[in-house]
Amino acid sequence: MGKKSRAFAMDLSSVVGYSVETVHCMDHAVVREALAPVGFKPAKKRDGQNEGGFTWEIPGDESVSLGWTAGKTLTVATGRGETGAKCRASFEAVKAESLSQWRKFWNEGARVKVPDPVIQRIFDYGMYRF
């Protein structure tokens, strides 16, 4: 996951046969029934064999979008306006961005060492979740 690029990527080169389908929250009746009365409309979806996504107009705000591409890697990007509608991130770029972000986080984060392994694990997991 790349924070700046707002992209997610998975290497699926060893996976045999997969498919991707865009399912938007407005596709579900309970969500549609709750949001339609306050001006939300269904998203404009596009699904192809190797790419897809949606752009969703938000009442009183900029639209949001999601785009994905599928092949040996699956990449997904989100954005405001049309920026996420087409996913252009590569697996290697997202991987490098993610590794850099986590390296920086762990190098700058608090370092606490306690003798109790349970408390240490709780702290480490809390830092990870943070």
Coordinates of C-alpha atoms in Angstrom, one line a residue:
M1 CA 0.0 0.0 0.0
G2 CA 1.4 3.4 -1.0
K3 CA 0.2 6.3 1.2
K4 CA 1.2 9.1 -1.2
S5 CA 0.1 7.2 -4.4
R6 CA -3.1 5.9 -2.7
A7 CA -2.4 2.6 -4.5
F8 CA -2.5 -1.0 -3.4
A9 CA -0.8 -3.8 -5.3
M10 CA -0.5 -7.6 -5.1
D11 CA 1.7 -9.9 -7.1
L12 CA -0.6 -12.6 -8.4
S13 CA 1.8 -14.2 -10.9
S14 CA 1.6 -17.5 -9.1
V15 CA -2.2 -17.5 -8.8
V16 CA -4.1 -19.6 -11.4
G17 CA -7.3 -18.1 -12.6
Y18 CA -8.8 -15.1 -10.8
S19 CA -11.3 -12.4 -11.7
V20 CA -12.0 -9.0 -10.4
E21 CA -15.4 -7.3 -10.2
T22 CA -16.2 -3.8 -9.1
V23 CA -18.9 -3.9 -6.4
H24 CA -19.9 -0.5 -5.1
C25 CA -21.8 0.1 -1.8
M26 CA -24.8 1.5 -3.8
D27 CA -25.1 -2.0 -5.4
H28 CA -26.6 -3.1 -2.0
A29 CA -30.2 -2.3 -1.5
V30 CA -29.9 -1.4 2.2
V31 CA -27.2 1.2 1.4
R32 CA -29.0 2.5 -1.6
E33 CA -32.3 2.9 0.3
A34 CA -30.5 4.9 3.1
L35 CA -28.4 7.2 0.8
A36 CA -30.7 7.8 -2.1
P37 CA -33.1 10.1 -0.2
V38 CA -30.2 12.4 0.7
G39 CA -29.1 12.8 -2.9
F40 CA -26.6 10.0 -3.5
K41 CA -26.8 8.4 -6.9
P42 CA -25.3 5.1 -8.1
A43 CA -21.6 5.2 -9.1
K44 CA -20.6 5.2 -12.7
K45 CA -18.9 1.9 -13.0
R46 CA -16.7 0.4 -15.8
D47 CA -15.5 -3.1 -15.8
G48 CA -13.4 -4.7 -18.5
Q49 CA -11.4 -7.9 -18.5
N50 CA -8.2 -6.3 -17.3
E51 CA -9.3 -3.0 -15.8
G52 CA -12.3 -1.4 -14.1
G53 CA -13.5 0.9 -11.3
F54 CA -15.9 3.6 -10.6
T55 CA -16.4 7.3 -10.2
W56 CA -19.0 8.3 -7.6
E57 CA -20.6 11.8 -7.4
I58 CA -20.9 12.9 -3.8
P59 CA -23.6 15.5 -3.1
G60 CA -22.0 18.8 -2.2
D61 CA -18.5 17.5 -2.5
E62 CA -15.9 16.4 -5.1
S63 CA -16.4 13.0 -6.6
V64 CA -14.4 10.0 -5.4
S65 CA -13.0 7.3 -7.7
L66 CA -11.4 3.9 -7.6
G67 CA -9.6 2.2 -10.5
W68 CA -8.0 -1.3 -10.8
T69 CA -5.9 -3.2 -13.3
A70 CA -5.5 -6.9 -13.3
G71 CA -2.9 -9.2 -14.9
K72 CA 0.2 -10.7 -13.2
T73 CA -0.4 -8.1 -10.6
L74 CA -3.6 -6.5 -9.2
T75 CA -3.3 -2.8 -8.6
V76 CA -6.0 -0.6 -7.1
A77 CA -5.9 3.2 -6.7
T78 CA -8.3 5.6 -5.1
G79 CA -8.6 9.3 -5.5
R80 CA -10.8 12.5 -5.5
G81 CA -12.3 13.5 -8.8
E82 CA -11.1 11.4 -11.7
T83 CA -7.6 10.8 -10.2
G84 CA -8.2 7.2 -9.2
A85 CA -10.5 6.2 -12.1
K86 CA -7.5 4.8 -14.0
C87 CA -5.0 2.9 -12.0
R88 CA -1.5 3.5 -13.3
A89 CA 0.6 2.3 -10.4
S90 CA 3.0 -0.6 -10.9
F91 CA 3.6 -3.4 -8.3
E92 CA 7.3 -2.4 -8.1
A93 CA 6.5 1.3 -7.5
V94 CA 3.9 0.6 -4.8
K95 CA 6.3 -1.9 -3.1
A96 CA 9.1 0.6 -3.1
E97 CA 6.9 3.3 -1.7
S98 CA 5.5 1.1 1.0
L99 CA 8.9 -0.2 2.1
S100 CA 10.2 3.4 2.2
Q101 CA 7.3 4.5 4.3
W102 CA 7.6 1.6 6.8
R103 CA 11.3 2.0 7.1
K104 CA 10.9 5.7 7.9
F105 CA 8.1 4.9 10.4
W106 CA 10.1 2.3 12.3
N107 CA 13.3 4.5 12.3
E108 CA 11.5 7.5 13.7
G109 CA 9.0 5.8 16.0
A110 CA 9.4 5.3 19.7
R111 CA 11.6 2.4 20.8
V112 CA 10.4 0.7 23.9
K113 CA 11.9 -2.5 25.2
V114 CA 10.3 -4.3 28.1
P115 CA 11.2 -7.7 29.6
D116 CA 7.7 -9.1 29.4
P117 CA 7.2 -10.5 25.8
V118 CA 3.4 -10.1 26.0
I119 CA 3.6 -6.4 26.8
Q120 CA 6.3 -6.0 24.2
R121 CA 4.1 -7.6 21.6
I122 CA 1.1 -5.4 22.6
F123 CA 3.3 -2.3 22.3
D124 CA 4.8 -3.4 18.9
Y125 CA 1.3 -4.2 17.5
G126 CA -0.1 -0.9 18.8
M127 CA 2.7 0.9 17.0
Y128 CA 2.0 -1.1 13.8
R129 CA -1.7 -0.2 14.0
F130 CA -0.9 3.4 14.7

